[in-house]
Short mmCIF file of C-alpha atoms in Angstrom, two decimals:
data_model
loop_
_atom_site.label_atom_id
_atom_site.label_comp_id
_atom_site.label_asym_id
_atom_site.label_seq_id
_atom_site.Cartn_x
_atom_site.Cartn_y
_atom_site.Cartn_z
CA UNK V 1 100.96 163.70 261.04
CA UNK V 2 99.21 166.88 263.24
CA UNK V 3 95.72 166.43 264.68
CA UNK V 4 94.17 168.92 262.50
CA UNK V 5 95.46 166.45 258.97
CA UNK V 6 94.19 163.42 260.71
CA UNK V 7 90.76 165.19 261.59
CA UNK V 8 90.78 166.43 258.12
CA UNK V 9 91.50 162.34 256.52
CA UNK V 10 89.29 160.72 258.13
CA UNK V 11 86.36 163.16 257.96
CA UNK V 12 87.06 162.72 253.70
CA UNK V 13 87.01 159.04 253.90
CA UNK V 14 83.77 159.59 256.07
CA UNK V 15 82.35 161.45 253.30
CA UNK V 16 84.11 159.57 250.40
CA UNK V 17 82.43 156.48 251.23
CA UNK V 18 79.18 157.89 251.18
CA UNK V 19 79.15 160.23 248.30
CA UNK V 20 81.00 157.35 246.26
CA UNK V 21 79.15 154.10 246.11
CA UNK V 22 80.62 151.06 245.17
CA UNK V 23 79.10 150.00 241.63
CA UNK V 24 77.92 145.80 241.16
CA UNK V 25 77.27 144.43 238.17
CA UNK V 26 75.52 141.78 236.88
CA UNK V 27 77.91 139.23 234.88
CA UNK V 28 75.62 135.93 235.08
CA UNK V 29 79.12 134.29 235.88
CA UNK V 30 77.43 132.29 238.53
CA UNK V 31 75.02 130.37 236.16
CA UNK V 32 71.74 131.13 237.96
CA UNK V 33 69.87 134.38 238.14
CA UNK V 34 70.26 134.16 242.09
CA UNK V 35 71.05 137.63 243.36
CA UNK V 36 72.73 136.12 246.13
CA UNK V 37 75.39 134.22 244.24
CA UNK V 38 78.38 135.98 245.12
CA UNK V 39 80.04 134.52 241.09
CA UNK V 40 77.23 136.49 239.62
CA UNK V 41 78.52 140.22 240.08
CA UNK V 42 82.05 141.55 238.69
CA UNK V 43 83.50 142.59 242.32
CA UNK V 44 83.00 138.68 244.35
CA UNK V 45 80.21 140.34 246.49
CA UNK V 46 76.68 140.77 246.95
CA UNK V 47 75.17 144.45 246.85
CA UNK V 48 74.46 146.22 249.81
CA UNK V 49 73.06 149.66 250.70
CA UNK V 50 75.91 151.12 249.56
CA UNK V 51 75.76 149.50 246.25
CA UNK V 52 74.94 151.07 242.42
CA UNK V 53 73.51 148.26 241.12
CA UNK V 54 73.20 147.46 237.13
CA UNK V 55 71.95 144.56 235.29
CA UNK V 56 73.06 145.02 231.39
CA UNK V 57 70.91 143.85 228.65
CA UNK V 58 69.68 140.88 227.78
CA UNK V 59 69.96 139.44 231.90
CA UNK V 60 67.81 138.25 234.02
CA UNK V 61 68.13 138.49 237.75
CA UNK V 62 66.11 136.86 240.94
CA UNK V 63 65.69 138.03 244.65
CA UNK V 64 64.13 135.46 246.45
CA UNK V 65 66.43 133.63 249.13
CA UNK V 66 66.52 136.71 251.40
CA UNK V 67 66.18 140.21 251.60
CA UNK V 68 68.13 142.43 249.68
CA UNK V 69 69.23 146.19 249.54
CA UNK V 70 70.86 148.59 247.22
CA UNK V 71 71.29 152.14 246.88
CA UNK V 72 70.83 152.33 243.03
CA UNK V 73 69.02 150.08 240.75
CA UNK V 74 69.51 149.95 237.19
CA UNK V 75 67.48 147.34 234.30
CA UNK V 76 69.71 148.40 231.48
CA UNK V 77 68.04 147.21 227.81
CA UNK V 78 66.41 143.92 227.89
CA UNK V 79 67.32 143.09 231.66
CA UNK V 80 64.87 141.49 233.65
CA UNK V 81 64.35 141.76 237.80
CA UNK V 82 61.91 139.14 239.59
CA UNK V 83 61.28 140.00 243.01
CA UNK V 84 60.21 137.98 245.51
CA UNK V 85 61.42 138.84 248.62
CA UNK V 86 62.10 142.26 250.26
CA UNK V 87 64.16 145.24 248.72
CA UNK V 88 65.30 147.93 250.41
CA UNK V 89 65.99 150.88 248.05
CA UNK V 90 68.12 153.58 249.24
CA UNK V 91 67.55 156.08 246.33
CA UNK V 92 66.21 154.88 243.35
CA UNK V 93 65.63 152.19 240.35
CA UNK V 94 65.61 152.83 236.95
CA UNK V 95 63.64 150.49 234.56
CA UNK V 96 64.64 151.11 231.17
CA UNK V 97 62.51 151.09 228.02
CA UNK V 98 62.37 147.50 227.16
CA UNK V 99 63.14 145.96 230.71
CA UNK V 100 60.69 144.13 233.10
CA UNK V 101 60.49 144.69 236.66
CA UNK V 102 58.23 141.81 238.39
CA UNK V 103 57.19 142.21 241.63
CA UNK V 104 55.40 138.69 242.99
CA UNK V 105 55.39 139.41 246.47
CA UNK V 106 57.35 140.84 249.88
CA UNK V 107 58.19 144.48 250.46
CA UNK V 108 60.06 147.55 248.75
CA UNK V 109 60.48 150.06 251.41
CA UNK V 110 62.82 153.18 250.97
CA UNK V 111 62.03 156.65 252.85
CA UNK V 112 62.16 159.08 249.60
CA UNK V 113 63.26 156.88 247.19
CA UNK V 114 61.89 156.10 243.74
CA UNK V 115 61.18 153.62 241.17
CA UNK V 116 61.24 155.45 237.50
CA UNK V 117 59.42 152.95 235.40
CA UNK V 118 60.24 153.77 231.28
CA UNK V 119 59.22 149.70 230.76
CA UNK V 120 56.96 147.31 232.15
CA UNK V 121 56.32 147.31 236.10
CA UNK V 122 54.76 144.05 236.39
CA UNK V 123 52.50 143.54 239.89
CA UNK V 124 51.64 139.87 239.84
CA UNK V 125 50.57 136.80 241.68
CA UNK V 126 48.16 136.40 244.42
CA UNK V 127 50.54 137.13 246.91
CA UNK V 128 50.79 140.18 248.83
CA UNK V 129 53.34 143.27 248.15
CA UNK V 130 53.82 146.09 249.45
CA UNK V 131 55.29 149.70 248.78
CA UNK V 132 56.39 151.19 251.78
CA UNK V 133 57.23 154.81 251.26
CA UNK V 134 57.80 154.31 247.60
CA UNK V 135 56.99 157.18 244.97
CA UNK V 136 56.50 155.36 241.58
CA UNK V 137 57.52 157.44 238.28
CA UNK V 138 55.15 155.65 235.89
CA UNK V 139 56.61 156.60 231.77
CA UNK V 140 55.59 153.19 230.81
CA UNK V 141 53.72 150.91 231.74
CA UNK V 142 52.23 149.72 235.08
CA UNK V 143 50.44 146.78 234.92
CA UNK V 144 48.58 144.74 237.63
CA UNK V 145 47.58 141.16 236.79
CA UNK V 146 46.45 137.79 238.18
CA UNK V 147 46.57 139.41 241.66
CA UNK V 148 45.19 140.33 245.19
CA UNK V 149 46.12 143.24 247.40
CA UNK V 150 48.50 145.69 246.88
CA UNK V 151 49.29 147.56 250.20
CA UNK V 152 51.01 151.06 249.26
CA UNK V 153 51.64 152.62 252.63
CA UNK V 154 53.96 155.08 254.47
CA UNK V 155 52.96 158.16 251.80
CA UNK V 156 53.70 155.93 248.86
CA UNK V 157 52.69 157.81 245.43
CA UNK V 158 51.45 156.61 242.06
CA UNK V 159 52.83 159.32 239.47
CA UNK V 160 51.14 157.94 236.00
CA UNK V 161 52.81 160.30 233.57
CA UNK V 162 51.67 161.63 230.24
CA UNK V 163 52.77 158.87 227.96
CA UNK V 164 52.41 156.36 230.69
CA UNK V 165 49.36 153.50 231.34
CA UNK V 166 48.23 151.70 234.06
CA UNK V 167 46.57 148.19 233.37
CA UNK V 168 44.75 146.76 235.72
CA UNK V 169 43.27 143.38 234.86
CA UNK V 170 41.93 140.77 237.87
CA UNK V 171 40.27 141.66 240.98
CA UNK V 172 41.78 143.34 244.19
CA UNK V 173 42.74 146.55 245.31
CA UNK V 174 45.32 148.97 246.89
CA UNK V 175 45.38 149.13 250.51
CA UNK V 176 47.21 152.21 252.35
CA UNK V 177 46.31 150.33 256.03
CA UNK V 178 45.34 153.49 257.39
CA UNK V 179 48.40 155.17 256.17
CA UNK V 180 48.64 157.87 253.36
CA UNK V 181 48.88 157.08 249.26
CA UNK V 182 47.89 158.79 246.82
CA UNK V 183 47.40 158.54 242.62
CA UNK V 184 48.26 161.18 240.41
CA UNK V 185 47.32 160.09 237.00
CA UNK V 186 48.33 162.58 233.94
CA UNK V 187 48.04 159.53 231.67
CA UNK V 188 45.82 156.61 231.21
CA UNK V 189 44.54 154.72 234.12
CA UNK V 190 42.30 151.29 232.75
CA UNK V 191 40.63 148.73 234.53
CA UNK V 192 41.07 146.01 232.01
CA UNK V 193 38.59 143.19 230.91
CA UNK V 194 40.19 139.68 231.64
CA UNK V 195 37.52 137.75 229.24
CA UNK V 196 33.96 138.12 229.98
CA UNK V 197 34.67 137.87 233.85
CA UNK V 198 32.52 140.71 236.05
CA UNK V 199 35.69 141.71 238.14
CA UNK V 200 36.07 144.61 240.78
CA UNK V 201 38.97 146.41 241.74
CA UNK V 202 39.55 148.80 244.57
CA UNK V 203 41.70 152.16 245.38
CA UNK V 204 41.56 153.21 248.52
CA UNK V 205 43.90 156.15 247.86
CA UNK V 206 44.00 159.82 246.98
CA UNK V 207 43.24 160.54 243.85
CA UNK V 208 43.97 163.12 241.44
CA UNK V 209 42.55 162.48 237.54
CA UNK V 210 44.53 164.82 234.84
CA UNK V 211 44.20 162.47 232.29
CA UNK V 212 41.69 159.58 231.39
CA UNK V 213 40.43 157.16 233.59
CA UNK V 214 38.43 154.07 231.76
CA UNK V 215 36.47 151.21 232.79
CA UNK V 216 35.83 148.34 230.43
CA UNK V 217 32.32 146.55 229.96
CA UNK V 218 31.90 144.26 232.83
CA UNK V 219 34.55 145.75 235.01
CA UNK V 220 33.88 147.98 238.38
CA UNK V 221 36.36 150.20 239.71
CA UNK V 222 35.70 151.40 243.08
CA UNK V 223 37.12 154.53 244.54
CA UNK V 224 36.73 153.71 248.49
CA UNK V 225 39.00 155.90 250.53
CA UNK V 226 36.11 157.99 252.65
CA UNK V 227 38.49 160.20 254.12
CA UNK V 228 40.09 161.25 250.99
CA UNK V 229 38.90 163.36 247.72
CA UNK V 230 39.17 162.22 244.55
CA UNK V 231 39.28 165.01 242.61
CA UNK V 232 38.18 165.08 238.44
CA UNK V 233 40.81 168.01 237.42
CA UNK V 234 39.07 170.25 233.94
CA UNK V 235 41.40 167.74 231.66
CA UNK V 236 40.72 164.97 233.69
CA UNK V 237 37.96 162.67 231.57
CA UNK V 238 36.33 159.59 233.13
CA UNK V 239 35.12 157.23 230.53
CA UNK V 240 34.00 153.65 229.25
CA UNK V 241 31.34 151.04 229.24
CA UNK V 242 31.67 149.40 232.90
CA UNK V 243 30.98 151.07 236.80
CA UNK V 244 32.58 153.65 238.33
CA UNK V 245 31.64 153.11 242.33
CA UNK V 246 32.41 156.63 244.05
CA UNK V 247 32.20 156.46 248.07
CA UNK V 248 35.15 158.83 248.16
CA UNK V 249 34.99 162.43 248.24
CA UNK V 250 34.40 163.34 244.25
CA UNK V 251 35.26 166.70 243.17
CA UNK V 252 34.18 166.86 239.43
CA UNK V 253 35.79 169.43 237.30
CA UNK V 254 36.37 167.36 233.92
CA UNK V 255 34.45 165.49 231.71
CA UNK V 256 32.58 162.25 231.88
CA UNK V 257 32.63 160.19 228.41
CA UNK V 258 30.38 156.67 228.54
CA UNK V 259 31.52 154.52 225.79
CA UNK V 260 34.35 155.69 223.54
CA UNK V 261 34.61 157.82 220.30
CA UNK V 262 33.36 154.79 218.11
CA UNK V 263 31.08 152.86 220.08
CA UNK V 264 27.88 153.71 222.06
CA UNK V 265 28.12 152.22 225.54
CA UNK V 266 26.60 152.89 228.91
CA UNK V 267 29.18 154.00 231.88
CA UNK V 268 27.32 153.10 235.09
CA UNK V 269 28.05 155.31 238.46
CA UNK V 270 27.19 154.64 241.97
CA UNK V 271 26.53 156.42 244.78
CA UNK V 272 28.69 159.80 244.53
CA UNK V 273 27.57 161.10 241.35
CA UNK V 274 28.32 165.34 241.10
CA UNK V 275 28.29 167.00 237.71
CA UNK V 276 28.47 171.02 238.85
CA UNK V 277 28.70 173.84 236.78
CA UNK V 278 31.65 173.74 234.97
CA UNK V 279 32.06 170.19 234.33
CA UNK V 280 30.97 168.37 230.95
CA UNK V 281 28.95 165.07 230.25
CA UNK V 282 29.49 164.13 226.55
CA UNK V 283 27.48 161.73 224.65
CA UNK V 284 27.91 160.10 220.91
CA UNK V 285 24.82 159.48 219.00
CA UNK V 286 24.95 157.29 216.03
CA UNK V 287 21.41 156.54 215.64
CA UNK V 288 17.92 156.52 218.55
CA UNK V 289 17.96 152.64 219.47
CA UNK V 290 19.31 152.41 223.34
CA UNK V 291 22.35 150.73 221.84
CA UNK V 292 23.38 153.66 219.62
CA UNK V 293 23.75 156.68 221.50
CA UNK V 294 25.46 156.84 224.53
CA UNK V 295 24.19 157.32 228.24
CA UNK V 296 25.08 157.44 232.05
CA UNK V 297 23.31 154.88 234.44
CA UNK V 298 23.62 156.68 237.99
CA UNK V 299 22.49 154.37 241.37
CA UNK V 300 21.81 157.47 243.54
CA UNK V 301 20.23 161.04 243.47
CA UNK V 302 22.12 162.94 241.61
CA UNK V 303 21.88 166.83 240.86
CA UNK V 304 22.76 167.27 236.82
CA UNK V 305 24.50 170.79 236.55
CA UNK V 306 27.37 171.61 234.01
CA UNK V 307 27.21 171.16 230.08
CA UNK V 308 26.14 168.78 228.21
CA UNK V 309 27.82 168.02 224.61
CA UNK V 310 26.70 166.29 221.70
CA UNK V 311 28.54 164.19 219.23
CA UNK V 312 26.31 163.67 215.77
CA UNK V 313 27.99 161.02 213.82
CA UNK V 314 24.66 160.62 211.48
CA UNK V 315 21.60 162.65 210.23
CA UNK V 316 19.41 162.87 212.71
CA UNK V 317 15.49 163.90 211.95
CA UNK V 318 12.99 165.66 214.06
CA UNK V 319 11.18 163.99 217.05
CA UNK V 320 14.21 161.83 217.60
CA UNK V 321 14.42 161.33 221.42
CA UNK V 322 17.64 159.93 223.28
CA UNK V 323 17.91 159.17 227.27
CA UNK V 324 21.02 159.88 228.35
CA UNK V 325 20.86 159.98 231.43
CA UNK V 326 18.64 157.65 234.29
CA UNK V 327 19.10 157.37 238.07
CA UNK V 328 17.64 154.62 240.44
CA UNK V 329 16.61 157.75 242.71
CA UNK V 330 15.20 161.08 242.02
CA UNK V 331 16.84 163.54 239.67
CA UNK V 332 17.45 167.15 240.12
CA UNK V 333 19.15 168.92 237.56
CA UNK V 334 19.54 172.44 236.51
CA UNK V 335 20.44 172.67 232.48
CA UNK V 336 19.59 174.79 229.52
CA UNK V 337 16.34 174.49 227.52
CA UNK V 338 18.36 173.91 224.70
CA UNK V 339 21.53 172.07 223.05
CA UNK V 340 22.92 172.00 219.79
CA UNK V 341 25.33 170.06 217.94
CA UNK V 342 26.92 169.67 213.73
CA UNK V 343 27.21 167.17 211.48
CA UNK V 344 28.52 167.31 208.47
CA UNK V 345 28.11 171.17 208.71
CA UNK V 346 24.39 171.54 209.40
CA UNK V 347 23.06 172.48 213.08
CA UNK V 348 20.87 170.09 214.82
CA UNK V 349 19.02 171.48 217.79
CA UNK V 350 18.25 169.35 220.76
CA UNK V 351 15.53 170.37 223.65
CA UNK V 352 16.48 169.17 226.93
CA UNK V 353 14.12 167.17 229.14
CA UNK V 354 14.96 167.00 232.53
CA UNK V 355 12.29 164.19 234.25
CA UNK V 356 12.14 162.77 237.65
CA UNK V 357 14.43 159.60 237.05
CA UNK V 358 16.17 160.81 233.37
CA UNK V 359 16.94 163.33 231.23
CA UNK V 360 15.97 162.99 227.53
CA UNK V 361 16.92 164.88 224.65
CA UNK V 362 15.28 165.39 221.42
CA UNK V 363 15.57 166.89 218.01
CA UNK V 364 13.45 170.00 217.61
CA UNK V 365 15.50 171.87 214.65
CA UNK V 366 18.00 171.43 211.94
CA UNK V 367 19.73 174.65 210.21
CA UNK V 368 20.86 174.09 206.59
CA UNK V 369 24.34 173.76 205.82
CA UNK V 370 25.55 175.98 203.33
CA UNK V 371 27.05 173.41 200.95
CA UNK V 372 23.81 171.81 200.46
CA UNK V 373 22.16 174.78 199.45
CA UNK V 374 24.94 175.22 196.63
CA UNK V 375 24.75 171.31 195.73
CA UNK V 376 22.65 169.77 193.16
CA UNK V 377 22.56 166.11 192.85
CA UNK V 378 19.20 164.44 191.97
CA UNK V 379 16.85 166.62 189.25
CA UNK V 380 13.19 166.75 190.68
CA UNK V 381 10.29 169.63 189.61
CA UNK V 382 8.92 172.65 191.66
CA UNK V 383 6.10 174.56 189.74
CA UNK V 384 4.79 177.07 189.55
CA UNK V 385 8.00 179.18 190.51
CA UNK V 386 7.17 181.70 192.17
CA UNK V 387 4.45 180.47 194.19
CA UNK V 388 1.53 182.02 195.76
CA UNK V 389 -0.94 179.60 197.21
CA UNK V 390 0.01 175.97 196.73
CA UNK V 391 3.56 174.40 194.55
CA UNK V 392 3.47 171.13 193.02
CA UNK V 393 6.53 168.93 193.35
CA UNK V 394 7.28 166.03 190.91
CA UNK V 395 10.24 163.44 191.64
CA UNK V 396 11.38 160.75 189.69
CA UNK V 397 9.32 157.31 189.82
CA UNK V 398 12.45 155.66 190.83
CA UNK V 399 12.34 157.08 194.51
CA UNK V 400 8.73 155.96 195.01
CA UNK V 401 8.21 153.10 196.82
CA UNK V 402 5.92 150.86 199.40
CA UNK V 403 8.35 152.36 201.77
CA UNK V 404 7.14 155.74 201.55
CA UNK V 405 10.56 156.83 202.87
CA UNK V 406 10.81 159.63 199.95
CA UNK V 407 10.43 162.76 201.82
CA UNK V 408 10.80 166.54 201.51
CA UNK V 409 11.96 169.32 203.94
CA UNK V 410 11.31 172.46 203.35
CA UNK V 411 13.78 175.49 204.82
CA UNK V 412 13.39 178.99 204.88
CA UNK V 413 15.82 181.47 203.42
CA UNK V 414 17.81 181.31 207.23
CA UNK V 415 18.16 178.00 206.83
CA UNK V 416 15.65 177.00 209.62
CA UNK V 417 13.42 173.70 208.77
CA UNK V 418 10.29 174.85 208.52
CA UNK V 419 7.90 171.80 207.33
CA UNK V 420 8.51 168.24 206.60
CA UNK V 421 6.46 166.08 204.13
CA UNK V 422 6.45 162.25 203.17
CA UNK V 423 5.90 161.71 199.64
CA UNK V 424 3.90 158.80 198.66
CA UNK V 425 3.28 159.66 195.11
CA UNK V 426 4.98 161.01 191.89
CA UNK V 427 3.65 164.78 192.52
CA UNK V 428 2.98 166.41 195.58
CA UNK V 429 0.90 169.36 196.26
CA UNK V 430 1.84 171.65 199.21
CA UNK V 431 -0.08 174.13 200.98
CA UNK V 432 2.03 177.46 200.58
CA UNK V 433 -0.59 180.01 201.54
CA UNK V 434 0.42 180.32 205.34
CA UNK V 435 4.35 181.03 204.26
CA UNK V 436 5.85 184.25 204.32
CA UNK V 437 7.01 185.74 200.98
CA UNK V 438 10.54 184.82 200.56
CA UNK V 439 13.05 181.89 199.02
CA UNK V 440 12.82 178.92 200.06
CA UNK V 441 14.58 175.53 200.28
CA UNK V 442 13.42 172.29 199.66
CA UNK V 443 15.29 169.10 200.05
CA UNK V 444 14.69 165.54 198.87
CA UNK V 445 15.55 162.90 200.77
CA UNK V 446 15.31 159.31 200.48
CA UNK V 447 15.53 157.66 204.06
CA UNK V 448 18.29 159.50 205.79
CA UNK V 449 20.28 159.85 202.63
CA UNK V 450 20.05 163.79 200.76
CA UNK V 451 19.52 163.44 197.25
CA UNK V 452 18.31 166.78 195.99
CA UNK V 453 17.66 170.27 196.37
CA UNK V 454 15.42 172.49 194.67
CA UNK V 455 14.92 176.53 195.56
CA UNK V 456 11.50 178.04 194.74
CA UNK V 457 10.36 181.81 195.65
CA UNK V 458 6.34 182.47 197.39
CA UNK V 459 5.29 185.15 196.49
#
């Protein structure tokens, strides 16, 4: 054999042994889930760096006695992993869409390697773990429960996709120890109520909000990392009914959402509150007591910039007043005069207050909706018609009561609300000489339910 065919051999079986793993899997042969049982893989041996590790469905596997290591890592089908120990992950592991990885404690270090989660990642226990150089593919679901700290240092990274959640229920935090992490979060990021307990939970990380971040009632996320921005992308929406507790460097270009699109709640903020230009504050109103309509609770001075957006989910009448905003400091803000939002087709106007420690909104203006105009539904009287100096309006007995909540509003031909009466009696006179000559609109309601509409002509 020449030197140049044994230079040529050995530099293949060089190569060979790295490009060509050798492949372990799990056959439970050893009748424990111990990954160091030698019986429990198909080739006599316990995986090493070298090794493509996979656990078929419907196993479950345990590192605890030592520390193990494995190029590739894959939960096939129902297959669970426990870890309790260290893992050193050459490349990657693969959790499939029904698996469970849980990770109790010790460390899972791998320079450039991954974890691509399509299951449940499971961070439990009060023990520490740590991610050391680990960037997590989240499809699934992360979820961190009954814990403490979760150190994620060395340029570990968080990647919460699309479709994927992260749960976090307990109190704790993730610690980089003066390294570098960071969260991208495309999906849904939650800091979970665990019963009615107040709980707080820290990320001392980069962080980078495409999707939705929410905080549920008694819960306090804090964003911590000084030295780092945490950055509210124009999808990014941060929403719910607990605190948000911003020390980190916020950079809002999103939307802010207290409560959800059901239920009125209050989303407190601390310290870093910034809502410039081009970001959005959106509030649902369901009615003017403090627990229907939603609001933002900000400890600090903020300065109120940006748009703010109105969701009418009932009728709401003129003079009704809503503060949606307070701060334990002084306010500075620099908004429009005016807002205006729909429901069920017709236009509600809203003037904008901006005070020294809130900013209030009230209902100024409604514009008629088309449909109403056309729709007839309870028969009342409007004489004479056409009109010059007064018009008499008659409405059945029925709606008359000690509750005086009959009423009448009377629009102009634009559809602007021009006058609004309570009707006490069975007729009604009204005052027409000070209108302009033109149709008019006038609508019957009893309460905040329409019954009626009449059109009459002054003349």
């Amino acid at each position: 054999m020449n030197t140049t065919y044994r230079i040529f051999l050995f530099a293949f079986l060089t190569t060979s042994s790295v490009l060509f793993a050798q492949s372990h899997t799990w056959t439970g042969n050893g009748g424990n889930e111990d990954w160091f049982n030698t019986a429990n893989w198909d080739v006599g041996s316990v995986p090493d760096t070298g090794s493509d590790v996979f656990i078929p469905d419907g196993f479950n596997t345990e590192i605890a006695a030592n520390a193990a290591a494995a190029n590739t890592i894959f939960l096939e089908g129902t297959a669970n992993l426990v870890l309790t120990n260290d893992l050193l992950i050459m490349d990657r592991m693969e959790i499939s869409l029904l698996s469970v990885f849980i990770f109790q404690s010790g460390v899972i270090s791998g320079t450039g390697s991954s974890i691509e989660n399509h299951g449940l990642l499971l961070l439990e226990s009060t023990n520490t773990r740590t991610f050391n150089g680990i960037t997590i593919h989240n499809f699934g679901e992360l979820r961190v429960t009954n814990t403490n700290q979760t150190e994620v240092i060395n340029g570990t990274v968080i990647n919460n996709n699309t479709n994927g959640r992260v749960d976090i229920f307990g109190s704790g935090g993730f610690l980089p120890l003066g390294s570098s992490a960071a969260i991208n979060n495309d999906g849904l990021l939650r800091k979970r109520a665990n019963g009615n307990t107040p709980e707080n939970f820290y990320l001392i990380t980069a962080i980078t909000n495409n999707g939705i971040i929410d905080v549920e009632a008694n819960q306090t996320l804090l964003l911590l990392d000084g030295s780092s921005n945490f950055t509210n992308s124009e999808s990014g929406i941060l929403r719910g009914f607990g605190v948000i507790d911003i020390t980190t460097n916020f950079i809002n270009n999103g939307t802010i959402v207290p409560g959800n699109a059901t239920t009125a709640g209050i989303l407190g903020v601390i310290n870093n509150f910034d809502c410039p230009p081009h970001a959005t504050i959106e509030f649902d109103l369901f009615g003017t007591a403090t627990a229907d309509y939603d609001a933002v609770s900000i400890t600090g001075s903020p300065h109120i910039e940006g748009t703010l957006a109105v969701n009418l989910h009932y009728m709401p009448e003129i003079g009704d007043e809503y503060t949606v905003l307070t701060s334990t400091n002084t306010m500075t803000c620099d908004l429009p005069n005016f807002i205006s939002a729909t429901f069920n087709g017709s236009l509600y106007r809203f003037v904008i207050f901006c005070n020294s420690n809130n900013v209030t909104l009230r209902m100024v203006e409604s514009t008629l909706n088309v449909s109403e105009i056309a729709s007839e539904r309870v028969t009342f009287s409007t004489y004479p018609n056409p009109a010059t100096s007064q018009l008499t309006v008659a409405i059945p007995k029925f709606y008359i009561d000690s509750t005086s909540e009959a009423s009448i509003t009377i629009f102009n031909s634009l559809g602007q609300s021009i006058d609004r009466l309570q009707i006490t009696s069975e007729t009604t006179i009204i005052n027409t000489a000070a209108y302009n000559r033109g149709l008019y609109f006038l609508l019957l309601h009893h309460g905040k339910h329409f019954l009626g509409i009449n059109k009459v002509v002054i003349d």
